[in-house]
PDB file of N, CA and C and ligand atoms in Angstrom:
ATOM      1  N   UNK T 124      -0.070  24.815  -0.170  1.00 63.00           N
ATOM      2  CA  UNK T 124       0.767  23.674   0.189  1.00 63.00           C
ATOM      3  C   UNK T 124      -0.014  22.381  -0.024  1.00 63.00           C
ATOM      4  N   UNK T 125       0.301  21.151  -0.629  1.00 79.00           N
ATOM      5  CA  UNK T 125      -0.087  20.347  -1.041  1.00 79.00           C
ATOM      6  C   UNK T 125      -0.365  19.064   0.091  1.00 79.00           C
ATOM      7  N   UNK T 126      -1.125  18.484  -0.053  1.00 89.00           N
ATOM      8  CA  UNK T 126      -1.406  17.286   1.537  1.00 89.00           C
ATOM      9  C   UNK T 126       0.043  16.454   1.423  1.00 89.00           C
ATOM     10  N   UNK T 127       0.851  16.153   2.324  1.00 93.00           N
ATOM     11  CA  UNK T 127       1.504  15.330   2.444  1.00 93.00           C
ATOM     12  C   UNK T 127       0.725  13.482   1.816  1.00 93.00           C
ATOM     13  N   UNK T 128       1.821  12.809   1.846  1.00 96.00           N
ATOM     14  CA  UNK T 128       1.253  11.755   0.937  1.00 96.00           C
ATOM     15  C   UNK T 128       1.594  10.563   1.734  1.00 96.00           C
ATOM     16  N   UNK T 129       0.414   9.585   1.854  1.00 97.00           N
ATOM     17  CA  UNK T 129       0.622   8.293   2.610  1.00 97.00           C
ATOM     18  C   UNK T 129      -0.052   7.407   1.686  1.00 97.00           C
ATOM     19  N   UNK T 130       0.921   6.270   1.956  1.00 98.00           N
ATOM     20  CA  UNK T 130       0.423   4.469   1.610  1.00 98.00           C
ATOM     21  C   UNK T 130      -0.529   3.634   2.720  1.00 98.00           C
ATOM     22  N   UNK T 131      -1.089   3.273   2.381  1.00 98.00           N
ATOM     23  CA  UNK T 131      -1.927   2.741   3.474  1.00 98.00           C
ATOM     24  C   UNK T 131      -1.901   1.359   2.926  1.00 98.00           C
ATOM     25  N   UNK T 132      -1.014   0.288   4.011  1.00 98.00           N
ATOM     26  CA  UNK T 132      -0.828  -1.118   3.339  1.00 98.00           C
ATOM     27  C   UNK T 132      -1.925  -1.541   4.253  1.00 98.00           C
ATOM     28  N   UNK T 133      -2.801  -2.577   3.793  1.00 98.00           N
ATOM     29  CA  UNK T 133      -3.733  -3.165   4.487  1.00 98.00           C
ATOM     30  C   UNK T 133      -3.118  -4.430   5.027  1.00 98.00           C
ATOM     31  N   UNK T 134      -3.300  -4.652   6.873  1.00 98.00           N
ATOM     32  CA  UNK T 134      -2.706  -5.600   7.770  1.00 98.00           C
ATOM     33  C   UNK T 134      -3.785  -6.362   7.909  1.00 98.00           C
ATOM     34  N   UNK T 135      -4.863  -6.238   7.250  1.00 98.00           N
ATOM     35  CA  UNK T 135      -5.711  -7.355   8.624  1.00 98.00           C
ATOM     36  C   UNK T 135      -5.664  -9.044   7.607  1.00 98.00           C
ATOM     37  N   UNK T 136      -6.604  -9.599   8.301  1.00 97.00           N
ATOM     38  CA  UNK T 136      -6.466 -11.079   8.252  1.00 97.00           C
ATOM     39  C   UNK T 136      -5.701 -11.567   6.487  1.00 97.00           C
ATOM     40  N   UNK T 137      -6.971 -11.234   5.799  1.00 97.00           N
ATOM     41  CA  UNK T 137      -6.963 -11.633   4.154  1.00 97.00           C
ATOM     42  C   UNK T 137      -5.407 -11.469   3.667  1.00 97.00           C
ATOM     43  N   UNK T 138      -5.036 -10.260   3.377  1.00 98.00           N
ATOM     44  CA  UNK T 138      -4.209  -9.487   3.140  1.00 98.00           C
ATOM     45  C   UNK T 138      -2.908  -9.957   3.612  1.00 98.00           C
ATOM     46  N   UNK T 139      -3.077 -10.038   4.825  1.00 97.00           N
ATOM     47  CA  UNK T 139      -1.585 -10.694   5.606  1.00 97.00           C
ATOM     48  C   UNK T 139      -1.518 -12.157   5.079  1.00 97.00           C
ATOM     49  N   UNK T 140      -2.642 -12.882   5.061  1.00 97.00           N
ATOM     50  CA  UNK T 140      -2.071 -14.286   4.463  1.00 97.00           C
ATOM     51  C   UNK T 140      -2.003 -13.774   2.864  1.00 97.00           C
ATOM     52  N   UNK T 141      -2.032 -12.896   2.335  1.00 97.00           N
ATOM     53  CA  UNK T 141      -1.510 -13.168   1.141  1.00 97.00           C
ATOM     54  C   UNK T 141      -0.198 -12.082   0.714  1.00 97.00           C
ATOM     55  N   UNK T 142       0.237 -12.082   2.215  1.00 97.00           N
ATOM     56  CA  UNK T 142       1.653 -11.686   1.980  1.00 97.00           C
ATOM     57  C   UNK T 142       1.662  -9.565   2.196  1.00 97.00           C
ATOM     58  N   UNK T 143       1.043  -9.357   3.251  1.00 98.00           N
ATOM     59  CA  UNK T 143       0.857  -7.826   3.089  1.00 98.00           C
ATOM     60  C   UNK T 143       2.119  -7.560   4.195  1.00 98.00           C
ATOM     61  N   UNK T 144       2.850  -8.014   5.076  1.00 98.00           N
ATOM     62  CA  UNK T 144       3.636  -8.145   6.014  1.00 98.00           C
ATOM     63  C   UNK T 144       4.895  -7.715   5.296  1.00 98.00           C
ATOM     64  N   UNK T 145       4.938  -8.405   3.814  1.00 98.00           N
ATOM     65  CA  UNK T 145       6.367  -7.946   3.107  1.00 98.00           C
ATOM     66  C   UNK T 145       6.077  -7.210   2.390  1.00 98.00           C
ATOM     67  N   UNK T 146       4.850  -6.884   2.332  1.00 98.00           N
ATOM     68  CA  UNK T 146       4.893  -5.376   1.095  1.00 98.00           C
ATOM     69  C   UNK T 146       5.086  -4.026   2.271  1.00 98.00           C
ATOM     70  N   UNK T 147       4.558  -4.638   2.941  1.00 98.00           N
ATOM     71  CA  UNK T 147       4.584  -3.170   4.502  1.00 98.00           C
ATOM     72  C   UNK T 147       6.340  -2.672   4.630  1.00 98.00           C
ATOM     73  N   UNK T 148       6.959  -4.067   4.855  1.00 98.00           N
ATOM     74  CA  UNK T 148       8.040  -4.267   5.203  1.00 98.00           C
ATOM     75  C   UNK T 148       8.926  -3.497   3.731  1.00 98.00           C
ATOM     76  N   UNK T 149       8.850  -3.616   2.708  1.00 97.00           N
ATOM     77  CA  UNK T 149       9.463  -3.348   1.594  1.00 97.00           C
ATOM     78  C   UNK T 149       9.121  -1.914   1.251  1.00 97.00           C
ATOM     79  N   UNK T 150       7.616  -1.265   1.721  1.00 97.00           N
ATOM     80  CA  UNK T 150       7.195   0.020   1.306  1.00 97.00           C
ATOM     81  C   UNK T 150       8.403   0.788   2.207  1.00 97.00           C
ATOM     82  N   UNK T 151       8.395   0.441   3.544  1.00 97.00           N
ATOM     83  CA  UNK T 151       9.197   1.377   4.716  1.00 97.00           C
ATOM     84  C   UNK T 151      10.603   0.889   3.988  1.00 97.00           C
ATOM     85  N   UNK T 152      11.201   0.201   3.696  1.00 96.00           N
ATOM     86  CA  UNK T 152      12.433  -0.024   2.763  1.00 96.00           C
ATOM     87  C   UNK T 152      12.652   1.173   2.008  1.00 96.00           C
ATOM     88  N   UNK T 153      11.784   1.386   0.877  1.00 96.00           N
ATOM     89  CA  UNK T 153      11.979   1.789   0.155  1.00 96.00           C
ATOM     90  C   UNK T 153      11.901   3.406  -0.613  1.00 96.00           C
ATOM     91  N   UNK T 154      10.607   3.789   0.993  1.00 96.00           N
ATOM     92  CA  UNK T 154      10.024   5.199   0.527  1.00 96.00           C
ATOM     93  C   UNK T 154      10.821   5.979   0.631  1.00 96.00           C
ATOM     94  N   UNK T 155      10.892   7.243   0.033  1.00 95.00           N
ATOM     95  CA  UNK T 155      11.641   8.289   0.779  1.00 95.00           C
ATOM     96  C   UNK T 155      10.835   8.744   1.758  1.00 95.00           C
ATOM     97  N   UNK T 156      11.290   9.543   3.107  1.00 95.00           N
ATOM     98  CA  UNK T 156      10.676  10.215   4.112  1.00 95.00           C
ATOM     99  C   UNK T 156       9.768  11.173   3.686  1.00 95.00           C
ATOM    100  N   UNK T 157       9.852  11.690   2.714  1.00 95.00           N
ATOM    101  CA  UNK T 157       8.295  12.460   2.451  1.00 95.00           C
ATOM    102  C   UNK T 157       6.996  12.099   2.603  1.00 95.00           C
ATOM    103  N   UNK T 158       7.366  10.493   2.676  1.00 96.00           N
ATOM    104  CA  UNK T 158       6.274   9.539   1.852  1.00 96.00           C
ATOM    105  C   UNK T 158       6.067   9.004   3.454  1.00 96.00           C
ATOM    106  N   UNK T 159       4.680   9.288   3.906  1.00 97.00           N
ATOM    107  CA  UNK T 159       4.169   7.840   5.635  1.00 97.00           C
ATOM    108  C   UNK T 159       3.887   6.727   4.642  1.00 97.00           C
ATOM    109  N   UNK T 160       4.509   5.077   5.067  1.00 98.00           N
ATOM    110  CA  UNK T 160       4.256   4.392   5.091  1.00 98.00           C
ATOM    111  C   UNK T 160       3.488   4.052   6.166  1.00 98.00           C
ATOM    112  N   UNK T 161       2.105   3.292   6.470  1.00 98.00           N
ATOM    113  CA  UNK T 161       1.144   2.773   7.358  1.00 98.00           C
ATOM    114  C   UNK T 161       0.828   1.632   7.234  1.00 98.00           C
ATOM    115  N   UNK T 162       0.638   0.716   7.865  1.00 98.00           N
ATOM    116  CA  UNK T 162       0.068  -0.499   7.801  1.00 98.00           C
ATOM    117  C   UNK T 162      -1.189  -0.097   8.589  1.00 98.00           C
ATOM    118  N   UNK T 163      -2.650  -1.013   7.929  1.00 98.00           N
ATOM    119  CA  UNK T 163      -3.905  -0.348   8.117  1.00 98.00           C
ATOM    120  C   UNK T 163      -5.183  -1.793   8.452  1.00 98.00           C
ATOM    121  N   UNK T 164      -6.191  -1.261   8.954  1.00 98.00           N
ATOM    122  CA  UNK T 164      -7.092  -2.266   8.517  1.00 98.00           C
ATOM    123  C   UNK T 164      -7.589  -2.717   7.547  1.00 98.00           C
ATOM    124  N   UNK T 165      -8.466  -3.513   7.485  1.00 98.00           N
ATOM    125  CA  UNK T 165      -9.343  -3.838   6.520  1.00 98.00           C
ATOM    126  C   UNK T 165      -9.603  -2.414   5.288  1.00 98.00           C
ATOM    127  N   UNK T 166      -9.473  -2.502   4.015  1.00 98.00           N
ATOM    128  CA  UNK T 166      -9.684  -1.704   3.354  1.00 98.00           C
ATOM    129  C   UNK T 166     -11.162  -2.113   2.429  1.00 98.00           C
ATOM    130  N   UNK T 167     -11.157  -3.420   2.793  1.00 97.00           N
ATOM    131  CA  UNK T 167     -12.648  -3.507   1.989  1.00 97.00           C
ATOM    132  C   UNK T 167     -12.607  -4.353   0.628  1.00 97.00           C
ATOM    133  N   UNK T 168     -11.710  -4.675   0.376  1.00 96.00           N
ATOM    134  CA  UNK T 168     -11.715  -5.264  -1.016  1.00 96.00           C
ATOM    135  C   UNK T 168     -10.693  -6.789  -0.551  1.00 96.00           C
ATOM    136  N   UNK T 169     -11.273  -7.388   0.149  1.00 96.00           N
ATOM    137  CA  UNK T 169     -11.261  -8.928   1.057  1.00 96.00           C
ATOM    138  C   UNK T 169     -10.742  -9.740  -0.498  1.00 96.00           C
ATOM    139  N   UNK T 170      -9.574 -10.306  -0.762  1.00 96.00           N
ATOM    140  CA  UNK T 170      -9.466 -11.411  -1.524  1.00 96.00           C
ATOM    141  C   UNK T 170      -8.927 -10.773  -2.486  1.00 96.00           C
ATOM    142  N   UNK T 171      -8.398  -9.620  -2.768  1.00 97.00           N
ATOM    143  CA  UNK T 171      -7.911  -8.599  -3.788  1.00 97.00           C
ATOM    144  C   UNK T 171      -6.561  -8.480  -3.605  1.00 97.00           C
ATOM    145  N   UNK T 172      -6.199  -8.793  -2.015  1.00 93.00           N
ATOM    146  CA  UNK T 172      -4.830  -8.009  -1.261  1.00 93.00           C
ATOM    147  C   UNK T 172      -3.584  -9.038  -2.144  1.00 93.00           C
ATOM    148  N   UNK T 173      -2.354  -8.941  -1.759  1.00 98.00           N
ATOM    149  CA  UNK T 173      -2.423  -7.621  -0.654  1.00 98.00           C
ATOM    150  C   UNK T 173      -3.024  -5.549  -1.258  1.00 98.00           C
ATOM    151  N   UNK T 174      -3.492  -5.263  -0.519  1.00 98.00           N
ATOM    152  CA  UNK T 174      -4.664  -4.069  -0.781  1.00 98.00           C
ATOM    153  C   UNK T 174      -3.462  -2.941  -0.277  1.00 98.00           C
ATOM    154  N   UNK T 175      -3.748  -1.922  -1.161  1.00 98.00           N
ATOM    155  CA  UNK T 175      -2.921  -0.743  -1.188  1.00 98.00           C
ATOM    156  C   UNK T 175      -3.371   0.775  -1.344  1.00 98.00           C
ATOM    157  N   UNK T 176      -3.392   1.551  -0.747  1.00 98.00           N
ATOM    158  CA  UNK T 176      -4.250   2.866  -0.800  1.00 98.00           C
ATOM    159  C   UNK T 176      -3.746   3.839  -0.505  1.00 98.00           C
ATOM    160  N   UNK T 177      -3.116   5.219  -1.578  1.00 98.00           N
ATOM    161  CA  UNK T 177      -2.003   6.061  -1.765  1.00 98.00           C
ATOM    162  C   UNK T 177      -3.426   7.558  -1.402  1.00 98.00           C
ATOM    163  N   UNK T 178      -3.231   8.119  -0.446  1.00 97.00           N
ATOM    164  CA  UNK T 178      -3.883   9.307  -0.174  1.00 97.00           C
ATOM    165  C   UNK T 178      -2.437  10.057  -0.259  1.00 97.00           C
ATOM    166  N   UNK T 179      -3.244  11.898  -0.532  1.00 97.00           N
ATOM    167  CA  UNK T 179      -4.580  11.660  -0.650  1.00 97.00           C
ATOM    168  C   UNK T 179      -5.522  11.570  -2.122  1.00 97.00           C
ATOM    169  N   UNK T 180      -4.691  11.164  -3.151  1.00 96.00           N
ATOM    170  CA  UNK T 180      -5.322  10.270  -3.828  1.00 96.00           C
ATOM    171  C   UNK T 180      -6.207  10.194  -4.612  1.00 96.00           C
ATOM    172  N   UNK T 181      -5.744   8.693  -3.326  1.00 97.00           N
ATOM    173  CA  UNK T 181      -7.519   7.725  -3.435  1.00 97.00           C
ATOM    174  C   UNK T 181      -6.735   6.747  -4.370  1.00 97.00           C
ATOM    175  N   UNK T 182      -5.863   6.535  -4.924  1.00 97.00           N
ATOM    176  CA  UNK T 182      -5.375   5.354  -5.933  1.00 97.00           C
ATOM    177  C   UNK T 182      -5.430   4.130  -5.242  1.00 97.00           C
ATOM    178  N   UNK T 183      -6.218   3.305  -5.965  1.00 98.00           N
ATOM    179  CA  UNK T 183      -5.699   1.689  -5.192  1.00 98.00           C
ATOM    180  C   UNK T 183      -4.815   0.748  -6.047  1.00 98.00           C
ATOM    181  N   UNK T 184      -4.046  -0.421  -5.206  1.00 98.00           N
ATOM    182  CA  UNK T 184      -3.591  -1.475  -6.223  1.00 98.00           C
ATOM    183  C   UNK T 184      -4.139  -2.456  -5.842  1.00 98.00           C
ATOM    184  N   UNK T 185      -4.063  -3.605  -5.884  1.00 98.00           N
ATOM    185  CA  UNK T 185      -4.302  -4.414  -5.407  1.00 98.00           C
ATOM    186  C   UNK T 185      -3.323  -5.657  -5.818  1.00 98.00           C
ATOM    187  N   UNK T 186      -3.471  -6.932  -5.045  1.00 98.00           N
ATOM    188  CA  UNK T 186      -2.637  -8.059  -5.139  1.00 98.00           C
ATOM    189  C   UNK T 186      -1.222  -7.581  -5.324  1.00 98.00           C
ATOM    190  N   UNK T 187      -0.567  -6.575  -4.270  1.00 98.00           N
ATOM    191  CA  UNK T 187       0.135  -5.979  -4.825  1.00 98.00           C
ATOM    192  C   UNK T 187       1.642  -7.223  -4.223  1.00 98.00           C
ATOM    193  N   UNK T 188       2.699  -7.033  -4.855  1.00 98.00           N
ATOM    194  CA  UNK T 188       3.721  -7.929  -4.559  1.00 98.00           C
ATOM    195  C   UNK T 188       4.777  -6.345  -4.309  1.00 98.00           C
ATOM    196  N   UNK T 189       5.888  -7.402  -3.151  1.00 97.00           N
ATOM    197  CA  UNK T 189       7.198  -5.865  -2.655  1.00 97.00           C
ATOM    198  C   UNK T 189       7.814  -5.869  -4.227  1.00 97.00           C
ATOM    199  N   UNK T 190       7.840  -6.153  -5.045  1.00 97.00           N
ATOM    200  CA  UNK T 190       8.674  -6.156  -6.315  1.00 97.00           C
ATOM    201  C   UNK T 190       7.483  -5.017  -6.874  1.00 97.00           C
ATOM    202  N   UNK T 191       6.332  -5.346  -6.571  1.00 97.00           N
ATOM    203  CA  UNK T 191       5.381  -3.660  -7.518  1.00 97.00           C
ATOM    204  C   UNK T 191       5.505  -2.560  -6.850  1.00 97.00           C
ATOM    205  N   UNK T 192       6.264  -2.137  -6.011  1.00 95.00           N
ATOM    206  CA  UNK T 192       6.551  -1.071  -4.932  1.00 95.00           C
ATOM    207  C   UNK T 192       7.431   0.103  -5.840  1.00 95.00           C
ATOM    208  N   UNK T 193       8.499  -0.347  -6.715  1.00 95.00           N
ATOM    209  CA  UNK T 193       9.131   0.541  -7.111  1.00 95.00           C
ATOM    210  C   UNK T 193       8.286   1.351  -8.250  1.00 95.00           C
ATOM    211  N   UNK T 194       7.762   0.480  -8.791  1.00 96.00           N
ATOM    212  CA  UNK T 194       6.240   1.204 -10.123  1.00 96.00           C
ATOM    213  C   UNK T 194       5.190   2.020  -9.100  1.00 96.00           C
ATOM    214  N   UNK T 195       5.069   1.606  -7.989  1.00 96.00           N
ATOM    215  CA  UNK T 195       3.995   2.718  -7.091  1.00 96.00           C
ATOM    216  C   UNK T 195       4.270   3.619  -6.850  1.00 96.00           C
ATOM    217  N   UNK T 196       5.980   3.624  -5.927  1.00 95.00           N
ATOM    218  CA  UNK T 196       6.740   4.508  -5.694  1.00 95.00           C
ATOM    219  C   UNK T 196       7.152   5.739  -6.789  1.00 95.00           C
ATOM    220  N   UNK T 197       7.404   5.587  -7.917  1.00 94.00           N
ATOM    221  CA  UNK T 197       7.606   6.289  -9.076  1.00 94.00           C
ATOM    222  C   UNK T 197       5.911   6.923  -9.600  1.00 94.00           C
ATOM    223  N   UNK T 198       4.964   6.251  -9.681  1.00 93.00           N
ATOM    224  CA  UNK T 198       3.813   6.301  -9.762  1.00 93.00           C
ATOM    225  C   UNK T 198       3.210   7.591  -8.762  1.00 93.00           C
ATOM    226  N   UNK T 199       3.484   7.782  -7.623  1.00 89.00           N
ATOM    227  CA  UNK T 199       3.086   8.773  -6.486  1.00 89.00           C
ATOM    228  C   UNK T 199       4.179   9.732  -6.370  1.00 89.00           C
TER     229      UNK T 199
HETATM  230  S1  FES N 550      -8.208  -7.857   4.651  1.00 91.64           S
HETATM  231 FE1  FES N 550      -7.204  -6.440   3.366  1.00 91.64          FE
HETATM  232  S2  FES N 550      -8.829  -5.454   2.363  1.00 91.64           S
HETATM  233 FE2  FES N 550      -9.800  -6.697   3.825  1.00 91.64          FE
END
């Protein structure tokens, strides 16, 4: 049986001012229930966000906008 699959949207400071609040908001929009959407801490890549991390993975995006959600979504 294969790991179930989560997004890990990064919430903390950076990220949220560059808009991670509506990608969070647009991932839970949009996933199907197979899929945990999470909003997360710091992922480490400060000034990149909004920061995105698909376990189990390991894929990142970065600067991601809710309009790149449907290419992730199809992507995972
Ligand atoms: S604030 Fe999002 S990666 Fe650090």
């Amino acid at each position: 049986m294969s790991e179930p699959i989560c997004i890990l949207i990064c919430q903390n400071r950076t990220c949220k001012k560059q808009g991670a609040a509506a990608v969070l908001a647009a991932a839970r929009t949009m996933s199907p229930p197979e899929i945990a959407v999470e909003g997360c801490g710091c992922l480490g890549n400060c000034g990149n966000g909004p920061m995105v991390l698909v376990l189990p993975a390991r894929i990142w995006y970065y600067r991601v906008r809710p309009q790149d959600l449907t290419t992730i979504l199809t992507a995972t």
